[in-house]
Coordinates of C-alpha atoms and ligand atoms in Angstrom, one line a residue:
M1080 CA 21.1 25.9 -24.8
T1081 CA 18.5 24.3 -27.0
V1082 CA 16.0 21.5 -27.2
W1083 CA 15.5 19.8 -30.5
I1084 CA 13.7 16.9 -32.2
E1085 CA 15.2 14.0 -34.1
T1086 CA 12.0 13.9 -36.4
E1087 CA 12.6 10.4 -37.8
L1088 CA 12.6 8.9 -34.3
C1089 CA 9.3 10.9 -33.0
N1090 CA 6.2 9.0 -33.1
G1091 CA 3.8 11.6 -32.2
C1092 CA 3.1 10.2 -28.9
K1093 CA 2.3 13.3 -27.2
R1094 CA 4.0 12.7 -24.1
C1095 CA 6.3 15.7 -24.5
I1096 CA 3.5 17.9 -24.9
K1097 CA 1.9 16.7 -21.5
A1098 CA 5.0 16.9 -19.6
C1099 CA 5.9 20.5 -20.8
P1100 CA 5.0 22.8 -18.1
Y1101 CA 5.2 25.9 -20.4
G1102 CA 3.3 24.7 -23.5
A1103 CA 6.1 25.0 -25.5
V1104 CA 5.7 21.7 -27.3
E1105 CA 3.0 21.0 -29.9
L1106 CA 2.3 18.4 -33.0
K1107 CA 2.9 19.5 -36.3
D1108 CA 2.3 16.9 -39.4
G1109 CA 2.3 14.1 -36.5
K1110 CA 5.6 15.1 -35.1
A1111 CA 6.4 17.1 -32.2
H1112 CA 7.7 20.6 -32.8
I1113 CA 9.5 23.0 -30.1
L1114 CA 8.2 26.3 -29.9
E1115 CA 10.2 29.5 -29.5
H1116 CA 9.2 30.1 -25.8
C1117 CA 10.7 26.6 -24.6
T1118 CA 12.8 27.2 -21.3
S1119 CA 15.0 24.0 -21.8
C1120 CA 13.8 22.8 -18.9
G1121 CA 14.3 19.0 -19.8
A1122 CA 10.9 17.8 -19.0
C1123 CA 10.0 16.8 -22.4
V1124 CA 13.6 14.8 -22.6
E1125 CA 12.6 12.9 -19.8
V1126 CA 9.3 11.4 -20.7
C1127 CA 10.4 10.6 -24.6
K1128 CA 10.5 7.1 -24.7
E1129 CA 11.8 7.0 -28.7
K1130 CA 14.7 9.3 -27.3
A1131 CA 13.7 11.5 -30.3
I1132 CA 14.1 14.6 -28.1
L1133 CA 17.8 15.7 -27.6
T1134 CA 19.3 18.9 -25.5
D1135 CA 22.5 20.5 -25.0
V1136 CA 22.0 21.4 -21.5
E1137 CA 24.1 19.1 -18.9
P1138 CA 22.0 17.5 -16.5
R1139 CA 22.4 19.1 -13.1
A1140 CA 24.7 17.2 -10.8
I1141 CA 23.4 15.8 -7.4
P1142 CA 26.1 16.7 -4.8
D1143 CA 27.4 14.1 -2.6
F1144 CA 25.7 14.5 0.9
K1145 CA 26.9 11.4 2.7
D1146 CA 28.3 13.5 5.4
R1147 CA 24.9 15.1 6.1
K1148 CA 23.4 12.9 8.6
G1149 CA 20.5 13.3 11.6
V1150 CA 16.9 14.8 11.8
W1151 CA 17.2 17.8 13.5
V1152 CA 14.1 19.4 15.4
F1153 CA 14.1 23.2 16.6
A1154 CA 13.1 23.0 20.4
E1155 CA 10.9 26.2 20.5
Q1156 CA 10.8 27.2 24.1
R1157 CA 9.6 30.7 25.6
N1158 CA 10.3 31.3 29.3
G1159 CA 11.3 27.9 29.8
T1160 CA 8.3 26.3 28.5
L1161 CA 8.6 24.2 25.3
N1162 CA 6.0 24.7 22.7
R1163 CA 4.1 21.5 22.1
V1164 CA 4.8 21.7 18.1
S1165 CA 8.6 20.6 19.3
H1166 CA 7.0 17.4 21.0
E1167 CA 4.9 16.8 18.0
L1168 CA 7.9 17.3 15.5
L1169 CA 10.1 14.7 17.4
G1170 CA 7.5 12.2 17.3
K1171 CA 7.6 12.7 13.2
A1172 CA 11.3 13.1 13.3
Q1173 CA 11.4 9.4 15.3
A1174 CA 9.8 8.1 12.2
L1175 CA 12.0 9.8 9.5
A1176 CA 15.2 9.0 11.2
A1177 CA 14.3 5.2 11.4
D1178 CA 13.7 5.0 8.0
L1179 CA 17.2 6.7 7.2
G1180 CA 19.1 5.1 9.8
Q1181 CA 20.2 8.4 11.4
E1182 CA 19.5 10.2 15.0
V1183 CA 17.4 12.5 15.8
S1184 CA 18.4 15.8 17.5
A1185 CA 16.6 18.6 19.2
V1186 CA 18.2 22.4 18.8
L1187 CA 17.7 24.0 22.1
L1188 CA 18.5 27.8 22.4
G1189 CA 17.9 30.2 25.5
H1190 CA 19.4 31.2 28.7
Q1191 CA 19.2 28.7 31.9
V1192 CA 16.9 26.1 29.6
S1193 CA 19.5 23.1 30.0
G1194 CA 16.6 21.2 32.4
L1195 CA 14.6 21.1 28.8
A1196 CA 16.8 18.3 27.6
K1197 CA 15.4 15.7 29.7
I1198 CA 11.7 16.8 28.3
L1199 CA 13.4 16.5 24.9
F1200 CA 14.8 13.2 25.5
D1201 CA 11.6 11.6 26.8
Y1202 CA 9.9 12.8 23.3
G1203 CA 12.4 10.9 21.4
A1204 CA 15.8 13.1 20.9
D1205 CA 18.8 10.9 20.6
N1206 CA 20.9 14.2 21.3
V1207 CA 20.0 18.0 22.1
Y1208 CA 22.3 20.6 20.9
L1209 CA 22.3 23.2 23.6
A1210 CA 23.1 26.9 22.9
Q1211 CA 22.8 28.9 26.3
H1212 CA 23.4 32.3 26.3
R1213 CA 22.2 35.8 28.0
A1214 CA 21.4 37.1 24.5
L1215 CA 19.0 34.0 23.7
K1216 CA 17.2 34.6 26.9
D1217 CA 14.1 36.0 24.6
Y1218 CA 13.6 35.3 20.7
R1219 CA 15.3 37.4 18.4
T1220 CA 15.6 36.8 14.9
I1221 CA 19.4 37.8 14.3
A1222 CA 20.7 36.1 17.6
Y1223 CA 18.9 32.9 16.8
T1224 CA 19.8 32.8 13.0
K1225 CA 23.5 33.4 13.8
V1226 CA 23.6 30.4 16.3
F1227 CA 21.6 28.1 13.5
E1228 CA 23.7 28.9 11.1
G1229 CA 26.9 28.1 13.0
L1230 CA 25.5 24.9 14.2
I1231 CA 24.6 23.8 10.7
M1232 CA 27.8 24.5 9.3
E1233 CA 29.6 22.6 12.0
F1234 CA 27.1 19.5 12.7
R1235 CA 25.9 19.2 9.0
P1236 CA 22.5 18.0 9.6
N1237 CA 20.5 16.1 6.8
I1238 CA 17.0 17.5 7.6
L1239 CA 15.8 20.5 9.8
L1240 CA 12.3 20.8 11.1
M1241 CA 10.6 24.0 12.6
G1242 CA 7.0 24.4 14.1
A1243 CA 5.3 26.7 11.9
T1244 CA 4.6 29.2 14.8
H1245 CA 5.3 32.8 15.0
T1246 CA 8.9 32.2 16.1
G1247 CA 9.4 29.4 13.4
R1248 CA 7.7 31.3 10.6
D1249 CA 10.4 34.0 11.4
L1250 CA 13.3 31.8 11.9
G1251 CA 12.9 29.3 9.4
P1252 CA 13.3 31.3 6.4
R1253 CA 16.1 33.5 7.6
V1254 CA 18.0 30.2 8.4
S1255 CA 17.2 28.7 5.0
R1256 CA 18.8 31.9 3.2
R1257 CA 21.9 32.0 5.4
V1258 CA 22.5 28.5 4.5
G1259 CA 21.4 28.6 1.1
V1260 CA 18.8 25.9 0.8
G1261 CA 15.0 26.1 0.5
L1262 CA 12.4 25.6 2.8
T1263 CA 8.8 24.1 2.4
A1264 CA 6.3 25.8 4.8
D1265 CA 3.0 24.6 6.6
C1266 CA 3.8 20.8 5.4
T1267 CA 0.7 18.4 6.2
E1268 CA 3.1 15.2 5.9
L1269 CA 6.4 14.1 5.9
A1270 CA 8.0 11.0 4.6
I1271 CA 11.2 9.6 3.4
D1272 CA 11.3 8.5 -0.5
P1273 CA 12.3 5.1 -0.2
E1274 CA 14.6 4.9 -3.2
E1275 CA 16.5 8.3 -3.0
G1276 CA 16.1 8.6 0.8
I1277 CA 15.1 12.2 0.4
L1278 CA 12.3 14.3 2.5
L1279 CA 9.0 14.1 0.6
Q1280 CA 7.4 17.5 1.9
T1281 CA 3.4 17.6 1.1
R1282 CA 1.5 20.8 1.7
P1283 CA -1.6 22.2 0.1
A1284 CA -0.9 24.5 -3.1
F1285 CA -2.8 26.5 -5.5
G1286 CA -5.3 27.8 -2.9
G1287 CA -5.5 24.2 -1.4
N1288 CA -7.1 22.6 -4.2
V1289 CA -4.4 20.5 -4.7
M1290 CA -1.6 18.7 -2.3
A1291 CA 1.9 19.2 -3.4
T1292 CA 5.2 17.0 -2.6
I1293 CA 8.1 18.9 -2.9
A1294 CA 11.5 17.3 -2.8
N1295 CA 15.0 18.9 -2.6
R1296 CA 17.8 16.9 -4.4
Y1297 CA 20.4 19.5 -4.6
S1298 CA 20.9 21.2 -1.0
R1299 CA 20.8 20.3 2.6
P1300 CA 19.6 20.6 5.3
Q1301 CA 16.1 19.7 3.8
M1302 CA 13.9 22.3 5.8
A1303 CA 10.1 22.1 6.3
T1304 CA 7.9 24.0 9.1
V1305 CA 4.9 22.1 10.1
R1306 CA 1.9 23.7 12.0
P1307 CA 1.2 23.0 15.8
G1308 CA -1.6 19.9 15.9
V1309 CA -0.5 18.1 12.9
M1310 CA 2.1 15.7 13.9
E1311 CA 1.7 13.3 16.8
A1312 CA 3.9 13.4 19.9
L1313 CA 5.3 10.1 20.8
K1314 CA 7.1 9.7 24.0
K1315 CA 9.9 7.0 23.9
K1316 CA 10.0 5.4 27.4
G1317 CA 13.6 5.5 29.1
N1318 CA 15.1 7.1 26.3
K1319 CA 18.3 8.6 27.2
G1320 CA 20.8 11.2 25.0
N1321 CA 23.5 12.9 24.8
V1322 CA 23.7 16.8 25.3
I1323 CA 26.4 18.5 23.1
K1324 CA 27.0 22.0 24.5
Y1325 CA 27.7 24.7 21.7
K1326 CA 29.4 27.7 22.6
V1327 CA 27.9 30.9 21.7
S1328 CA 29.6 34.3 20.9
L1329 CA 27.0 37.2 20.6
T1330 CA 27.2 40.9 21.0
E1331 CA 24.2 43.4 21.5
K1332 CA 25.6 45.3 19.2
E1333 CA 25.4 42.7 16.3
I1334 CA 21.8 41.8 17.2
G1335 CA 20.8 45.3 16.8
T1336 CA 17.2 44.8 18.4
K1337 CA 16.0 44.7 22.2
V1338 CA 12.8 43.0 23.8
L1339 CA 11.7 46.1 25.8
E1340 CA 8.4 44.4 27.1
Q1341 CA 6.2 41.1 26.5
F1342 CA 2.6 41.3 26.6
K1343 CA 0.1 38.9 25.9
E1344 CA -3.2 39.9 23.9
K1345 CA -6.1 39.7 26.2
K1346 CA -8.6 37.1 24.8
K1347 CA -10.9 34.5 26.0
E1348 CA -8.6 31.3 25.9
V1349 CA -9.9 28.7 23.3
S1350 CA -8.8 25.4 23.9
L1351 CA -9.7 23.5 20.6
S1352 CA -6.3 21.8 20.9
S1353 CA -7.0 20.1 24.0
A1354 CA -10.7 19.4 23.6
R1355 CA -12.0 15.6 23.6
V1356 CA -15.0 16.4 21.7
I1357 CA -15.4 19.2 19.1
V1358 CA -18.9 20.0 17.7
A1359 CA -18.0 21.9 14.3
A1360 CA -20.7 24.2 12.5
G1361 CA -20.8 24.5 8.9
R1362 CA -23.0 26.9 6.4
G1363 CA -25.5 24.1 6.8
V1364 CA -26.6 25.3 10.5
G1365 CA -28.2 28.4 8.2
T1366 CA -28.2 31.1 10.9
E1367 CA -26.4 32.4 14.0
E1368 CA -29.5 31.3 15.8
G1369 CA -28.8 27.5 14.2
M1370 CA -25.7 27.6 16.2
K1371 CA -27.7 27.3 19.3
S1372 CA -28.1 23.9 19.4
L1373 CA -24.6 23.3 18.4
F1374 CA -23.5 24.7 21.4
S1375 CA -26.0 22.6 23.5
L1376 CA -24.6 19.4 22.2
A1377 CA -21.0 20.5 22.5
K1378 CA -22.0 21.2 26.3
A1379 CA -23.3 17.9 26.8
F1380 CA -20.4 16.1 25.6
G1381 CA -18.2 18.8 27.8
G1382 CA -16.6 19.9 24.4
E1383 CA -16.2 22.7 22.5
V1384 CA -17.5 24.4 19.3
A1385 CA -15.6 25.2 16.2
G1386 CA -16.4 26.1 12.8
T1387 CA -15.6 26.4 9.0
R1388 CA -14.3 29.5 7.3
I1389 CA -17.8 30.2 6.4
I1390 CA -19.1 30.4 9.6
V1391 CA -16.1 32.6 10.8
E1392 CA -16.9 34.9 7.7
E1393 CA -20.4 35.2 8.7
G1394 CA -19.3 36.3 12.4
W1395 CA -20.9 33.8 14.1
L1396 CA -17.9 32.3 15.6
P1397 CA -14.4 33.9 16.3
V1398 CA -11.4 33.4 14.0
E1399 CA -9.8 31.2 16.8
R1400 CA -12.6 28.8 16.4
Q1401 CA -11.8 28.0 12.8
V1402 CA -10.6 24.7 11.9
G1403 CA -8.7 24.5 8.5
Q1404 CA -5.8 25.2 6.3
T1405 CA -5.9 28.8 7.5
G1406 CA -7.3 28.3 10.9
Q1407 CA -6.7 25.5 13.7
T1408 CA -5.5 22.2 13.3
V1409 CA -7.2 19.9 15.8
R1410 CA -7.1 16.0 16.8
P1411 CA -10.3 15.3 19.2
E1412 CA -11.5 11.9 20.0
I1413 CA -14.5 12.8 18.2
Y1414 CA -15.3 15.4 15.8
I1415 CA -19.0 16.1 15.0
A1416 CA -19.2 18.2 11.7
C1417 CA -22.7 19.6 11.4
G1418 CA -23.6 21.0 7.8
I1419 CA -20.1 20.7 6.8
S1420 CA -19.5 19.6 3.0
G1421 CA -15.8 18.5 3.6
A1422 CA -13.8 20.8 1.4
I1423 CA -10.1 19.8 1.1
Q1424 CA -9.1 23.0 3.0
H1425 CA -11.6 22.0 5.9
R1426 CA -10.2 18.5 5.9
A1427 CA -6.6 20.1 6.2
G1428 CA -7.3 20.8 9.8
M1429 CA -9.4 17.8 11.2
M1430 CA -8.3 14.8 9.7
G1431 CA -6.5 13.8 12.8
S1432 CA -9.7 13.2 14.8
R1433 CA -9.8 10.0 16.1
Y1434 CA -13.6 9.5 15.2
I1435 CA -15.3 11.8 12.6
I1436 CA -19.1 11.7 12.7
A1437 CA -20.8 13.8 9.8
I1438 CA -24.2 15.3 10.0
N1439 CA -25.2 16.6 6.4
K1440 CA -28.6 16.4 4.2
D1441 CA -26.7 15.7 1.3
A1442 CA -25.7 12.0 1.2
G1443 CA -23.3 12.9 -1.5
A1444 CA -21.2 15.4 0.7
P1445 CA -17.3 14.9 0.3
I1446 CA -17.4 14.6 4.2
F1447 CA -19.1 11.5 4.2
Q1448 CA -15.8 10.0 2.3
V1449 CA -13.8 10.6 5.6
A1450 CA -16.4 10.1 8.4
D1451 CA -16.3 7.2 10.4
W1452 CA -20.2 7.4 10.9
G1453 CA -22.5 9.3 8.8
I1454 CA -26.1 10.6 9.7
V1455 CA -28.0 12.0 6.4
G1456 CA -30.3 14.3 7.6
D1457 CA -31.2 17.6 8.8
L1458 CA -29.0 19.0 11.3
H1459 CA -31.7 21.1 13.2
Q1460 CA -33.7 17.8 13.8
V1461 CA -30.6 15.2 14.4
V1462 CA -28.5 17.6 16.6
P1463 CA -31.1 18.3 19.5
E1464 CA -32.3 14.5 19.4
L1465 CA -28.3 13.6 19.8
T1466 CA -28.0 16.1 22.6
K1467 CA -30.9 14.5 24.3
A1468 CA -29.7 11.0 24.0
I1469 CA -26.2 12.3 25.5
S1470 CA -28.0 14.1 28.4
Q1471 CA -30.2 11.0 29.0
S1472 CA -27.3 8.6 29.1
K1473 CA -25.4 10.7 31.5
R1474 CA -28.2 10.6 33.8
K1475 CA -28.6 7.0 33.9
Ligands
FAD908 C1 -6.8 29.2 0.1 C2 -8.2 28.9 0.8 C3 -8.0 28.4 2.3 C4 -9.2 28.0 3.2 N1 -9.3 27.8 4.6 C5 -10.1 27.2 5.0 C6 -10.2 26.8 6.3 O1 -9.3 27.0 7.1 N2 -11.2 26.1 6.8 C7 -12.5 26.1 6.2 O2 -13.4 25.4 6.9 N3 -12.2 26.3 5.0 C8 -11.5 27.0 4.4 N4 -11.6 27.4 3.1 C9 -12.8 27.4 2.4 C10 -13.5 26.3 1.6 O3 -12.9 25.7 0.5 C11 -14.7 25.9 2.0 O4 -15.3 26.9 1.2 C12 -15.5 25.8 3.3 O5 -15.0 24.9 4.2 C13 -16.9 25.5 3.1 O6 -17.5 25.6 4.4 P1 -19.0 24.9 4.8 O7 -18.6 23.3 4.7 O8 -19.5 25.5 5.8 O9 -20.1 25.4 3.3 P2 -20.4 24.5 2.2 O10 -19.2 23.8 1.6 O11 -21.3 25.7 1.6 O12 -21.3 23.3 2.9 C14 -22.5 23.4 3.6 C15 -23.0 21.8 3.6 O13 -24.3 22.1 4.8 C16 -25.1 21.0 4.0 N5 -26.2 21.4 4.5 C17 -26.9 22.4 4.3 N6 -28.2 22.6 5.2 C18 -28.2 21.7 6.2 C19 -29.1 21.2 7.0 N7 -29.9 21.7 7.3 N8 -28.6 19.8 7.7 C20 -27.4 19.5 7.4 N9 -26.8 19.8 6.3 C21 -26.9 20.5 6.0 C22 -25.0 20.9 2.8 O14 -25.3 19.7 2.1 C23 -23.4 21.1 2.3 O15 -22.8 19.9 2.3 C24 -10.5 27.9 2.5 C25 -10.6 28.2 1.0 C26 -9.5 28.7 0.4 C27 -9.5 29.0 -1.2

């Protein structure tokens, strides 16, 4: 497999040099020159307008996926209660399916969970694939993977979405490996490419410094996980659908694991996901003492206090109150960012907020680019004033 240059056609435009991900093209006497460590990936061939780069590598054929239909969502439930991320994914699935002219299906696994189908229809499922078995009562990796594999092989979906929960993060990679496809984890945006009709899966990459869009041309289903709180649940009024019962055959021997006991870690419940107002602290608060005025403001609003990773690293807030790429994703009515610069990793968790108010003493702070209202000033003066004003307006 080789790549070579027809030097008389090359005009030295350097497009191939920029396109080569391996730095394996250089300019020599005004003409492109392929270096020894070229991998024959073909990136340079595609960008050469002069057709001066030739290769004997056959382009990879895109398989025919006409029989792959439907946007599937894993309807994650525990003890008969659906995880809210399933509702959110059904909301996104409705939009994706509409763009493709295909149907939305929820995949519900468990024991005596058929009653949940109605809720899944309410949130936009056209079909519910229902797999019920005593062995599916509690989530167990091998049992759920086997059932998913069978469903995918038989019903051949186009797209499969799962929540990036503890369960989804365990199940997704297993299923993708079983059916021989890729998986894009922790997507923050999903869309259909209007030309190719494939799923564009956007997620932070390189430590969150860039947003990468990943697409899969060569295998199906296209699989992605999405963290809770990222997508919006959309109720579909009066929606009715079909329940497709899937016969499961499982033995305890093949599953190999048993759930002996379930216990919940005892910790103070933090309801960032349901808070209507969040007052968020950034490094600008300066000290732990500086956090106090933010708690007063949150109290005046009846809201919650959250923070950036810096605040958690300082130990001024527990980790479950961190907002961002490696923390919580929130969508309150009002998000008040106090002394927060607005790094991309923080924005990843709060951009779904209805209104963003930023308080920062640096008028050039990036947070102002995404804020609906901005107050340039010292938070130690602004926050107490704001608290006073809110408390007074309540008394009136
Ligand atoms: C892989 C990875 C994952 C990450 N995940 C997350 C994540 O989940 N969440 C997260 O938040 N970060 C995350 N980060 C860190 C992120 O890159 C930023 O470092 C962090 O968000 C910055 O926090 P900050 O805004 O509190 O601090 P800074 O960036 O230091 O900003 C402080 C701001 O306060 C302002 N200020 C200072 N004093 C005052 C004052 N008296 N009044 C008003 N304003 C004042 C300053 O002008 C400045 O804009 C991650 C980073 C990486 C590499």
